[in-house]
């Protein structure tokens, strides 16, 4: 695809799912890339932007799949760039937030391959926007804490997130990969003294046509039904008007009891 | 501009400055808006996308300027939407991060005006990308804490950021509006036990042609020269290879001593 003599790797954020939330730059880079190496979560509507001769490969590592290793992904990026191609390494959301970007940059630097990071809209920020709420509110929430529910790679000893240390009345907590079991996060945040009436919202498939969300409170978090991943869990006072004004309205199932608790705050 | 009978307000993130980092959706909304109410920090290159008949107004509230009040901004949005126009309320970065979004949503909801929030690339995420670093690194940094150096509105009693409570070895601290005096943040983070060798980078005008950055360490933070605002200060171990690989390279002034400390880590 590229006539250039030296290739380059673009580590690009694909945003949360809606192709309209790609950056203008990401949109252009995808259209002209010679090679696209993408994660599982990048939707078909975004991959469809690629040119007809682009080699697009899913290098995702989701559970159950016979895995492509990180070393293989690194090798593919480097080899394609050395063929003189423009490589787009396409990661859902923003590449610098839970995207293993650091490891890929290390490999590219060691190999002497030119690269550039192109930021994307990260899922937590997209989820808040889709609900019509602000992550900060100078009257209520002056910090945003982004944390992952799942921290450890499979082969490493499980590192637990220390929820107690993250409990702040003046923060909005944005939890990526929250899983479906909120017993521990609820227990630890309450034990650290957070008000059980603090709003909590889980958003599944943020900005995708199948987006769903449920609004509840920290105290009622354990009663949330199972939500499909990818999901993001938001906890904080700035969410107290998260009634889902976007297209998620239509997709959201009824969850009357939790909504009732919320609207009575 | 709009032939529709009912108007709507789009609360849109303009991203960090580079028009290429607008979302595709923001780009389209700006082009077709009837009314654009924008902050000071939105650059001319983005405003130039507006159609020839759009009414574009700077409603920024920077220091020194005879201020437009928040109530006046709210009134203008509501009045324009009631004239049947598409209103783009254009905020730098992401509207939900230190953008007074909550107050504007409250006003629109009270007035019964339809609205939608369109997320944008926030400055801290853009700054990290421009330096070619990841905000998280599963080997070093599992949290991102977004906080503002300046918290209080002018008329309210000054609320101090409690830096000690934010000191975490496993987090990347992203400080918006950090000002130019880092004595207190340095002192409090060191007093809380953070390693003085932790990398710190300040990025001014992230992604703009005039972007500059300085890399140093937490221990040497007080020796940083004055940087132009808007700026963002990043502190954390995931920044240890922030050598400014983007166009900021060319713009960055020499700051050899701090770079030396950094590269010896």
Coordinates of C-alpha atoms in Angstrom, one line a residue:
Chain A
X1 CA 0.0 0.0 0.0
X2 CA 2.7 2.4 0.8
X3 CA 5.4 3.5 -1.7
X4 CA 7.6 4.8 1.1
X5 CA 11.0 3.3 1.7
X6 CA 10.7 3.4 5.5
X7 CA 7.6 2.2 7.2
X8 CA 6.1 3.4 10.4
X9 CA 3.9 2.1 13.1
X10 CA 0.9 4.1 14.3
X11 CA -0.4 3.0 17.6
X12 CA -4.0 4.2 17.2
X13 CA -6.9 4.5 19.5
X14 CA -10.1 3.3 17.8
X15 CA -12.3 4.9 20.4
X16 CA -15.2 3.2 22.2
X17 CA -16.9 1.6 19.3
X18 CA -19.0 4.2 17.4
X19 CA -17.0 5.0 14.2
X20 CA -18.2 8.6 14.6
X21 CA -16.0 8.8 17.6
X22 CA -12.8 8.0 15.8
X23 CA -10.6 11.0 15.5
X24 CA -10.2 12.5 12.1
X25 CA -6.6 11.4 12.2
X26 CA -7.4 7.8 13.1
X27 CA -10.0 7.7 10.3
X28 CA -7.5 8.8 7.8
X29 CA -4.7 6.4 9.0
X30 CA -7.1 3.4 8.9
X31 CA -8.2 4.3 5.3
X32 CA -4.6 4.4 4.0
X33 CA -2.9 1.7 6.1
X34 CA -1.0 -1.1 4.5
X35 CA -1.3 -3.3 7.5
X36 CA -3.9 -3.2 10.3
X37 CA -3.3 -5.2 13.5
X38 CA -6.4 -4.8 15.6
X39 CA -7.9 -5.9 18.9
X40 CA -11.0 -8.0 19.3
X41 CA -13.1 -5.1 20.4
X42 CA -12.6 -3.0 17.3
X43 CA -16.0 -3.3 15.5
X44 CA -16.5 -4.3 11.9
X45 CA -17.8 -0.8 11.0
X46 CA -14.4 0.6 11.8
X47 CA -12.4 -2.1 10.0
X48 CA -14.6 -1.6 7.0
X49 CA -12.9 1.8 6.5
X50 CA -9.7 0.1 5.5
X51 CA -8.6 0.1 1.8
X52 CA -9.2 -3.0 -0.3
X53 CA -5.6 -4.0 -0.3
X54 CA -4.9 -3.5 3.4
X55 CA -3.9 -6.7 5.3
X56 CA -6.1 -6.6 8.4
X57 CA -5.5 -9.1 11.2
X58 CA -7.2 -9.6 14.5
X59 CA -4.5 -10.0 17.0
X60 CA -6.8 -9.9 20.0
X61 CA -6.2 -12.1 23.0
X62 CA -9.6 -12.7 24.4
X63 CA -10.2 -15.6 26.7
X64 CA -10.8 -18.9 25.1
X65 CA -9.0 -18.0 21.9
X66 CA -5.7 -19.8 21.1
X67 CA -3.6 -16.8 21.8
X68 CA -1.4 -14.7 19.7
X69 CA 1.4 -13.7 22.1
X70 CA 2.6 -10.2 22.7
X71 CA 5.9 -11.1 21.2
X72 CA 4.2 -12.2 18.0
X73 CA 2.3 -8.9 17.8
X74 CA 5.5 -7.0 18.3
X75 CA 7.2 -9.1 15.6
X76 CA 4.4 -8.5 13.1
X77 CA 4.5 -4.7 13.6
X78 CA 8.3 -4.6 13.2
X79 CA 8.4 -6.9 10.2
X80 CA 5.6 -5.0 8.4
X81 CA 7.3 -1.6 9.0
X82 CA 10.6 -2.9 7.8
X83 CA 8.8 -3.9 4.5
X84 CA 8.2 -0.1 4.2
X85 CA 4.5 -0.3 5.1
X86 CA 2.3 2.0 7.2
X87 CA 1.2 -0.2 10.0
X88 CA -1.9 0.8 12.1
X89 CA -1.9 -1.0 15.5
X90 CA -5.5 -0.4 16.3
X91 CA -6.6 -0.6 19.9
X92 CA -10.0 0.0 21.3
X93 CA -10.5 3.2 23.3
X94 CA -7.2 5.0 24.0
X95 CA -4.0 3.1 23.5
X96 CA -2.4 4.5 26.7
X97 CA -5.2 3.3 29.0
X98 CA -5.0 -0.4 29.8
X99 CA -3.8 -1.1 26.2
X100 CA -0.4 -2.7 26.8
X101 CA 1.0 0.3 24.8
X102 CA 4.1 0.5 26.9
X103 CA 5.2 -3.0 26.0
X104 CA 4.7 -2.4 22.3
X105 CA 6.6 0.9 22.4
X106 CA 9.5 -0.8 24.2
X107 CA 9.7 -3.4 21.4
X108 CA 9.5 -0.7 18.6
X109 CA 12.2 1.4 20.3
X110 CA 14.4 -1.6 20.7
X111 CA 14.0 -2.4 17.0
X112 CA 14.5 1.2 15.9
X113 CA 11.2 1.3 14.1
X114 CA 9.6 4.8 13.9
X115 CA 6.3 5.1 15.6
X116 CA 3.6 7.5 16.7
X117 CA 0.8 7.3 19.2
X118 CA -2.6 8.6 18.2
X119 CA -4.9 9.0 21.1
X120 CA -8.5 7.8 21.2
X121 CA -11.7 8.4 23.2
X122 CA -11.4 6.0 26.1
X123 CA -14.4 3.9 27.2
X124 CA -15.0 5.6 30.6
X125 CA -15.1 9.1 29.1
X126 CA -17.4 7.9 26.3
X127 CA -19.7 6.1 28.7
X128 CA -20.2 9.2 30.8
X129 CA -20.9 11.3 27.7
X130 CA -23.4 8.8 26.4
X131 CA -25.3 9.1 29.7
X132 CA -25.2 12.9 29.5
X133 CA -23.2 13.3 32.7
X134 CA -19.9 14.9 33.6
X135 CA -17.1 13.0 35.2
X136 CA -16.1 16.0 37.3
X137 CA -18.4 18.6 38.9
X138 CA -16.9 21.4 40.8
X139 CA -19.7 21.2 43.3
X140 CA -19.2 17.4 43.9
X141 CA -16.3 15.7 42.3
X142 CA -12.9 17.1 41.7
X143 CA -11.0 13.9 40.8
X144 CA -11.4 11.1 38.3
X145 CA -9.7 7.8 39.2
X146 CA -9.3 5.4 36.3
X147 CA -8.6 1.8 37.5
X148 CA -9.0 -1.7 36.1
X149 CA -11.0 -4.4 37.9
X150 CA -8.7 -7.0 36.4
X151 CA -5.1 -6.1 36.8
X152 CA -2.9 -9.2 36.5
X153 CA -1.9 -11.0 33.4
X154 CA -3.0 -14.7 33.5
X155 CA 0.4 -16.1 34.4
X156 CA 1.3 -13.6 37.1
X157 CA 0.2 -13.9 40.7
X158 CA -3.2 -12.2 41.0
X159 CA -2.9 -8.7 42.2
X160 CA -6.0 -7.4 43.9
X161 CA -7.2 -3.8 43.5
X162 CA -7.1 -2.1 46.8
X163 CA -10.6 -0.5 46.6
X164 CA -10.3 1.0 50.1
X165 CA -7.4 3.2 49.1
X166 CA -9.5 4.5 46.2
X167 CA -12.5 5.5 48.3
X168 CA -13.0 9.2 48.0
X169 CA -16.2 11.2 48.4
X170 CA -14.8 13.8 46.0
X171 CA -13.9 11.5 43.2
X172 CA -15.5 9.7 40.3
X173 CA -14.2 6.2 40.1
X174 CA -14.1 4.7 36.6
X175 CA -13.6 1.0 36.6
X176 CA -12.5 -0.8 33.4
X177 CA -13.1 -4.5 33.1
X178 CA -15.2 -4.6 36.2
X179 CA -16.4 -8.2 35.8
X180 CA -19.8 -9.1 37.1
X181 CA -19.1 -9.6 40.7
X182 CA -19.3 -6.4 42.6
X183 CA -19.4 -7.8 46.1
X184 CA -15.8 -6.9 47.0
X185 CA -15.7 -3.5 45.5
X186 CA -19.0 -2.6 47.2
X187 CA -17.9 -4.0 50.5
X188 CA -14.5 -2.3 50.5
X189 CA -15.8 1.1 49.4
X190 CA -18.5 1.0 52.1
X191 CA -16.0 -0.2 54.7
X192 CA -13.8 2.8 53.8
X193 CA -16.7 5.1 54.7
X194 CA -18.3 5.9 51.3
X195 CA -22.0 6.8 51.4
X196 CA -24.1 3.9 50.2
X197 CA -26.4 6.4 48.4
X198 CA -23.5 7.4 46.0
X199 CA -24.7 6.7 42.4
X200 CA -23.2 3.9 40.4
X201 CA -23.8 3.1 36.8
X202 CA -22.6 0.2 34.7
X203 CA -22.4 0.8 30.9
X204 CA -22.0 -2.2 28.6
X205 CA -20.9 -1.7 24.9
X206 CA -20.6 2.1 25.4
X207 CA -21.6 4.0 22.2
X208 CA -22.2 0.8 20.2
X209 CA -25.8 0.2 18.9
X210 CA -26.2 -2.4 21.5
X211 CA -25.2 -0.1 24.4
X212 CA -27.0 -0.9 27.7
X213 CA -26.7 0.7 31.1
X214 CA -28.1 0.3 34.6
X215 CA -28.1 3.0 37.2
X216 CA -28.0 2.1 40.9
X217 CA -26.2 3.1 44.0
X218 CA -23.1 1.9 45.7
X219 CA -25.2 0.3 48.4
X220 CA -27.3 -1.7 45.9
X221 CA -24.4 -2.5 43.6
X222 CA -24.4 -6.2 44.4
X223 CA -28.0 -6.5 43.0
X224 CA -27.0 -5.5 39.5
X225 CA -27.8 -8.1 36.8
X226 CA -25.1 -9.5 34.7
X227 CA -23.9 -7.2 32.0
X228 CA -22.1 -8.1 28.8
X229 CA -18.5 -7.1 28.5
X230 CA -16.9 -4.8 27.5
X231 CA -18.3 -2.8 30.3
X232 CA -17.3 0.1 32.5
X233 CA -18.5 0.9 36.0
X234 CA -18.8 4.5 37.1
X235 CA -19.2 5.4 40.8
X236 CA -19.5 8.9 42.1
X237 CA -21.7 11.8 43.0
X238 CA -21.4 13.5 39.6
X239 CA -23.5 10.7 38.1
X240 CA -26.6 11.5 40.0
X241 CA -28.4 12.6 36.9
X242 CA -27.3 9.7 34.7
X243 CA -30.6 8.9 33.1
X244 CA -29.3 7.8 29.8
X245 CA -30.3 10.5 27.4
X246 CA -28.5 9.0 24.4
X247 CA -29.5 6.2 22.1
X248 CA -28.8 3.9 25.1
X249 CA -32.3 4.9 26.3
X250 CA -33.9 2.7 23.8
X251 CA -31.6 -0.2 24.4
X252 CA -31.6 0.0 28.2
X253 CA -33.7 -2.6 29.9
X254 CA -35.9 -1.6 32.8
X255 CA -34.3 -1.8 36.2
X256 CA -36.9 0.1 38.1
X257 CA -35.9 -0.5 41.6
X258 CA -32.4 0.8 41.2
X259 CA -33.6 3.8 39.2
X260 CA -36.1 4.5 41.9
X261 CA -33.4 4.5 44.6
X262 CA -31.4 6.8 42.4
X263 CA -34.2 9.3 41.6
X264 CA -35.1 9.6 45.3
X265 CA -31.6 10.9 46.2
Chain B
X1 CA -28.7 27.3 9.5
X2 CA -31.1 24.6 10.6
X3 CA -34.4 24.2 9.0
X4 CA -35.6 22.1 11.9
X5 CA -38.4 23.3 14.1
X6 CA -36.8 22.2 17.4
X7 CA -33.2 23.0 18.1
X8 CA -30.7 21.0 20.0
X9 CA -27.6 21.7 22.0
X10 CA -24.5 19.6 21.4
X11 CA -22.0 19.8 24.2
X12 CA -18.9 18.9 22.2
X13 CA -15.3 18.2 23.1
X14 CA -12.9 20.0 20.7
X15 CA -10.0 17.9 21.8
X16 CA -6.6 19.2 22.8
X17 CA -6.0 21.6 20.0
X18 CA -4.9 19.7 16.8
X19 CA -7.9 19.8 14.5
X20 CA -6.9 16.2 13.4
X21 CA -7.8 15.1 16.9
X22 CA -11.4 16.2 16.7
X23 CA -13.8 13.2 16.5
X24 CA -15.4 12.7 13.1
X25 CA -18.7 13.6 14.9
X26 CA -17.4 16.8 16.3
X27 CA -16.0 17.8 12.9
X28 CA -19.4 17.3 11.3
X29 CA -21.3 19.1 14.0
X30 CA -19.0 22.1 13.8
X31 CA -19.4 22.3 10.1
X32 CA -23.2 22.3 10.2
X33 CA -23.9 24.2 13.4
X34 CA -26.1 27.3 13.3
X35 CA -24.5 28.7 16.5
X36 CA -21.1 27.9 18.1
X37 CA -20.4 29.0 21.6
X38 CA -16.8 28.2 22.3
X39 CA -14.1 28.5 25.0
X40 CA -11.0 30.5 24.7
X41 CA -8.8 27.5 24.2
X42 CA -10.5 26.3 21.0
X43 CA -8.0 27.2 18.2
X44 CA -8.8 29.2 15.1
X45 CA -8.1 26.2 12.9
X46 CA -11.0 24.4 14.5
X47 CA -13.4 27.4 14.4
X48 CA -12.5 27.8 10.7
X49 CA -14.4 24.6 10.0
X50 CA -17.7 26.3 10.7
X51 CA -20.0 27.2 7.9
X52 CA -20.1 30.8 6.6
X53 CA -23.4 31.6 8.2
X54 CA -22.7 30.2 11.6
X55 CA -22.8 32.6 14.5
X56 CA -19.6 31.8 16.5
X57 CA -19.0 33.5 19.8
X58 CA -16.1 33.2 22.3
X59 CA -17.8 32.7 25.7
X60 CA -14.5 32.0 27.4
X61 CA -13.9 33.2 30.9
X62 CA -10.2 33.6 31.1
X63 CA -8.6 35.8 33.7
X64 CA -8.4 39.5 32.8
X65 CA -11.4 39.4 30.5
X66 CA -14.6 41.1 31.4
X67 CA -16.5 38.0 32.1
X68 CA -19.4 36.3 30.4
X69 CA -21.2 34.6 33.3
X70 CA -22.2 31.0 33.3
X71 CA -25.8 32.1 33.5
X72 CA -25.3 34.1 30.3
X73 CA -23.8 31.1 28.5
X74 CA -26.7 29.0 29.6
X75 CA -29.2 31.6 28.4
X76 CA -27.6 31.9 25.0
X77 CA -27.6 28.1 24.5
X78 CA -31.3 27.9 25.5
X79 CA -32.4 30.9 23.5
X80 CA -30.6 29.6 20.3
X81 CA -32.0 26.1 20.6
X82 CA -35.5 27.6 21.0
X83 CA -35.0 29.5 17.8
X84 CA -34.7 26.0 16.2
X85 CA -31.0 26.1 15.7
X86 CA -28.3 23.5 16.2
X87 CA -26.1 24.8 18.9
X88 CA -22.5 23.5 19.4
X89 CA -21.2 24.4 22.8
X90 CA -17.5 23.7 22.1
X91 CA -15.2 23.0 25.0
X92 CA -11.5 22.2 24.8
X93 CA -10.6 18.6 25.5
X94 CA -13.4 16.5 26.8
X95 CA -16.5 18.4 28.1
X96 CA -16.9 16.1 31.1
X97 CA -13.4 16.7 32.5
X98 CA -13.1 20.1 34.3
X99 CA -15.4 21.6 31.7
X100 CA -18.4 22.8 33.9
X101 CA -20.5 20.4 31.8
X102 CA -22.7 19.5 34.8
X103 CA -23.8 23.1 35.3
X104 CA -24.7 23.5 31.7
X105 CA -26.6 20.2 31.6
X106 CA -28.5 21.2 34.7
X107 CA -29.6 24.4 32.9
X108 CA -30.6 22.6 29.7
X109 CA -32.6 20.0 31.6
X110 CA -34.4 22.6 33.6
X111 CA -35.3 24.5 30.4
X112 CA -36.4 21.3 28.7
X113 CA -34.0 21.8 25.8
X114 CA -32.8 18.6 24.1
X115 CA -29.0 18.0 24.3
X116 CA -26.3 15.5 23.6
X117 CA -22.8 15.2 24.9
X118 CA -20.0 14.4 22.4
X119 CA -16.8 13.3 24.1
X120 CA -13.4 14.7 23.1
X121 CA -9.7 13.8 23.6
X122 CA -8.8 15.2 26.9
X123 CA -5.5 17.1 27.3
X124 CA -3.8 14.6 29.7
X125 CA -4.4 11.7 27.4
X126 CA -3.3 13.7 24.4
X127 CA -0.2 14.9 26.2
X128 CA 0.9 11.3 27.0
X129 CA 0.3 10.2 23.4
X130 CA 2.3 13.1 22.0
X131 CA 5.3 12.1 24.2
X132 CA 4.9 8.4 23.0
X133 CA 4.2 7.1 26.5
X134 CA 1.4 5.1 28.0
X135 CA -0.5 6.4 31.1
X136 CA -0.9 2.8 32.4
X137 CA 1.7 0.1 32.3
X138 CA 0.9 -3.2 33.9
X139 CA 4.5 -3.5 35.1
X140 CA 4.4 -0.1 36.8
X141 CA 1.2 1.9 36.9
X142 CA -2.3 0.5 37.3
X143 CA -4.2 3.7 38.0
X144 CA -4.6 7.1 36.4
X145 CA -5.7 9.9 38.7
X146 CA -7.0 13.0 37.0
X147 CA -7.0 16.1 39.2
X148 CA -7.0 19.8 38.8
X149 CA -4.3 22.1 40.3
X150 CA -6.8 24.9 40.5
X151 CA -10.1 23.8 42.0
X152 CA -12.0 26.6 43.4
X153 CA -14.1 29.2 41.5
X154 CA -12.9 32.8 42.1
X155 CA -15.6 33.7 44.6
X156 CA -15.5 30.5 46.7
X157 CA -13.1 29.9 49.5
X158 CA -9.9 28.4 48.1
X159 CA -10.0 24.6 48.4
X160 CA -6.6 23.1 48.4
X161 CA -5.8 19.9 46.6
X162 CA -4.7 17.3 49.1
X163 CA -1.7 16.0 47.3
X164 CA -0.7 13.6 50.0
X165 CA -3.9 11.6 49.6
X166 CA -3.1 11.2 45.9
X167 CA 0.4 9.9 46.4
X168 CA 0.6 6.4 45.0
X169 CA 3.6 4.6 43.6
X170 CA 1.3 2.6 41.3
X171 CA -0.5 5.5 39.7
X172 CA 0.0 8.1 37.1
X173 CA -1.0 11.5 38.3
X174 CA -2.4 13.8 35.6
X175 CA -2.7 17.4 36.8
X176 CA -4.7 19.9 34.8
X177 CA -4.1 23.6 35.3
X178 CA -1.0 22.9 37.3
X179 CA 0.1 26.5 37.5
X180 CA 3.8 27.3 37.6
X181 CA 4.6 26.8 41.3
X182 CA 5.3 23.1 42.0
X183 CA 6.7 23.6 45.5
X184 CA 3.7 22.4 47.3
X185 CA 2.9 19.4 45.1
X186 CA 6.5 18.3 45.2
X187 CA 6.7 18.7 49.0
X188 CA 3.5 16.9 49.7
X189 CA 4.1 14.0 47.4
X190 CA 7.6 13.5 48.8
X191 CA 6.3 13.8 52.3
X192 CA 3.8 11.1 51.5
X193 CA 6.7 8.8 50.6
X194 CA 6.9 8.9 46.8
X195 CA 10.3 8.2 45.3
X196 CA 12.0 11.5 44.2
X197 CA 13.2 9.7 41.1
X198 CA 9.7 9.2 39.8
X199 CA 9.5 10.9 36.3
X200 CA 7.5 14.1 35.9
X201 CA 6.8 15.8 32.6
X202 CA 5.0 19.1 32.0
X203 CA 3.5 19.6 28.6
X204 CA 2.4 23.0 27.4
X205 CA -0.1 23.4 24.5
X206 CA -0.3 19.7 23.9
X207 CA -0.7 18.7 20.2
X208 CA -0.6 22.4 19.1
X209 CA 2.2 23.5 16.7
X210 CA 3.7 25.4 19.7
X211 CA 3.7 22.3 22.0
X212 CA 6.6 22.3 24.4
X213 CA 7.5 19.9 27.2
X214 CA 10.1 19.4 29.9
X215 CA 11.0 16.1 31.4
X216 CA 12.3 15.9 35.0
X217 CA 11.7 14.0 38.2
X218 CA 9.4 14.6 41.2
X219 CA 12.5 15.5 43.2
X220 CA 13.6 18.2 40.7
X221 CA 10.1 19.5 40.0
X222 CA 10.6 22.8 41.7
X223 CA 13.5 23.6 39.2
X224 CA 11.2 23.5 36.2
X225 CA 11.1 26.7 34.2
X226 CA 7.9 28.6 33.7
X227 CA 5.7 27.0 31.0
X228 CA 2.9 28.6 29.1
X229 CA -0.7 27.6 29.9
X230 CA -2.6 25.6 29.0
X231 CA -0.4 22.9 30.5
X232 CA -0.7 19.5 32.0
X233 CA 1.7 17.9 34.5
X234 CA 2.2 14.2 34.4
X235 CA 3.8 12.3 37.3
X236 CA 4.4 8.6 37.4
X237 CA 6.7 5.7 36.6
X238 CA 5.0 4.9 33.3
X239 CA 6.6 8.2 31.9
X240 CA 10.1 7.0 32.2
X241 CA 10.6 6.9 28.5
X242 CA 9.0 10.2 27.7
X243 CA 11.5 11.6 25.3
X244 CA 9.1 13.5 23.1
X245 CA 9.0 11.6 19.9
X246 CA 6.3 13.7 18.3
X247 CA 6.5 17.1 16.7
X248 CA 7.1 18.5 20.2
X249 CA 10.7 17.4 19.7
X250 CA 11.4 20.3 17.5
X251 CA 9.6 22.8 19.7
X252 CA 11.1 21.6 23.0
X253 CA 13.8 23.7 24.5
X254 CA 16.8 22.1 26.0
X255 CA 16.6 21.1 29.6
X256 CA 19.6 19.0 29.8
X257 CA 20.0 18.6 33.5
X258 CA 16.6 17.2 34.1
X259 CA 16.8 15.0 31.0
X260 CA 20.0 13.7 32.4
X261 CA 18.5 12.8 35.7
X262 CA 15.7 11.0 33.8
X263 CA 17.8 9.0 31.5
X264 CA 20.0 7.8 34.3
X265 CA 17.0 6.1 36.0

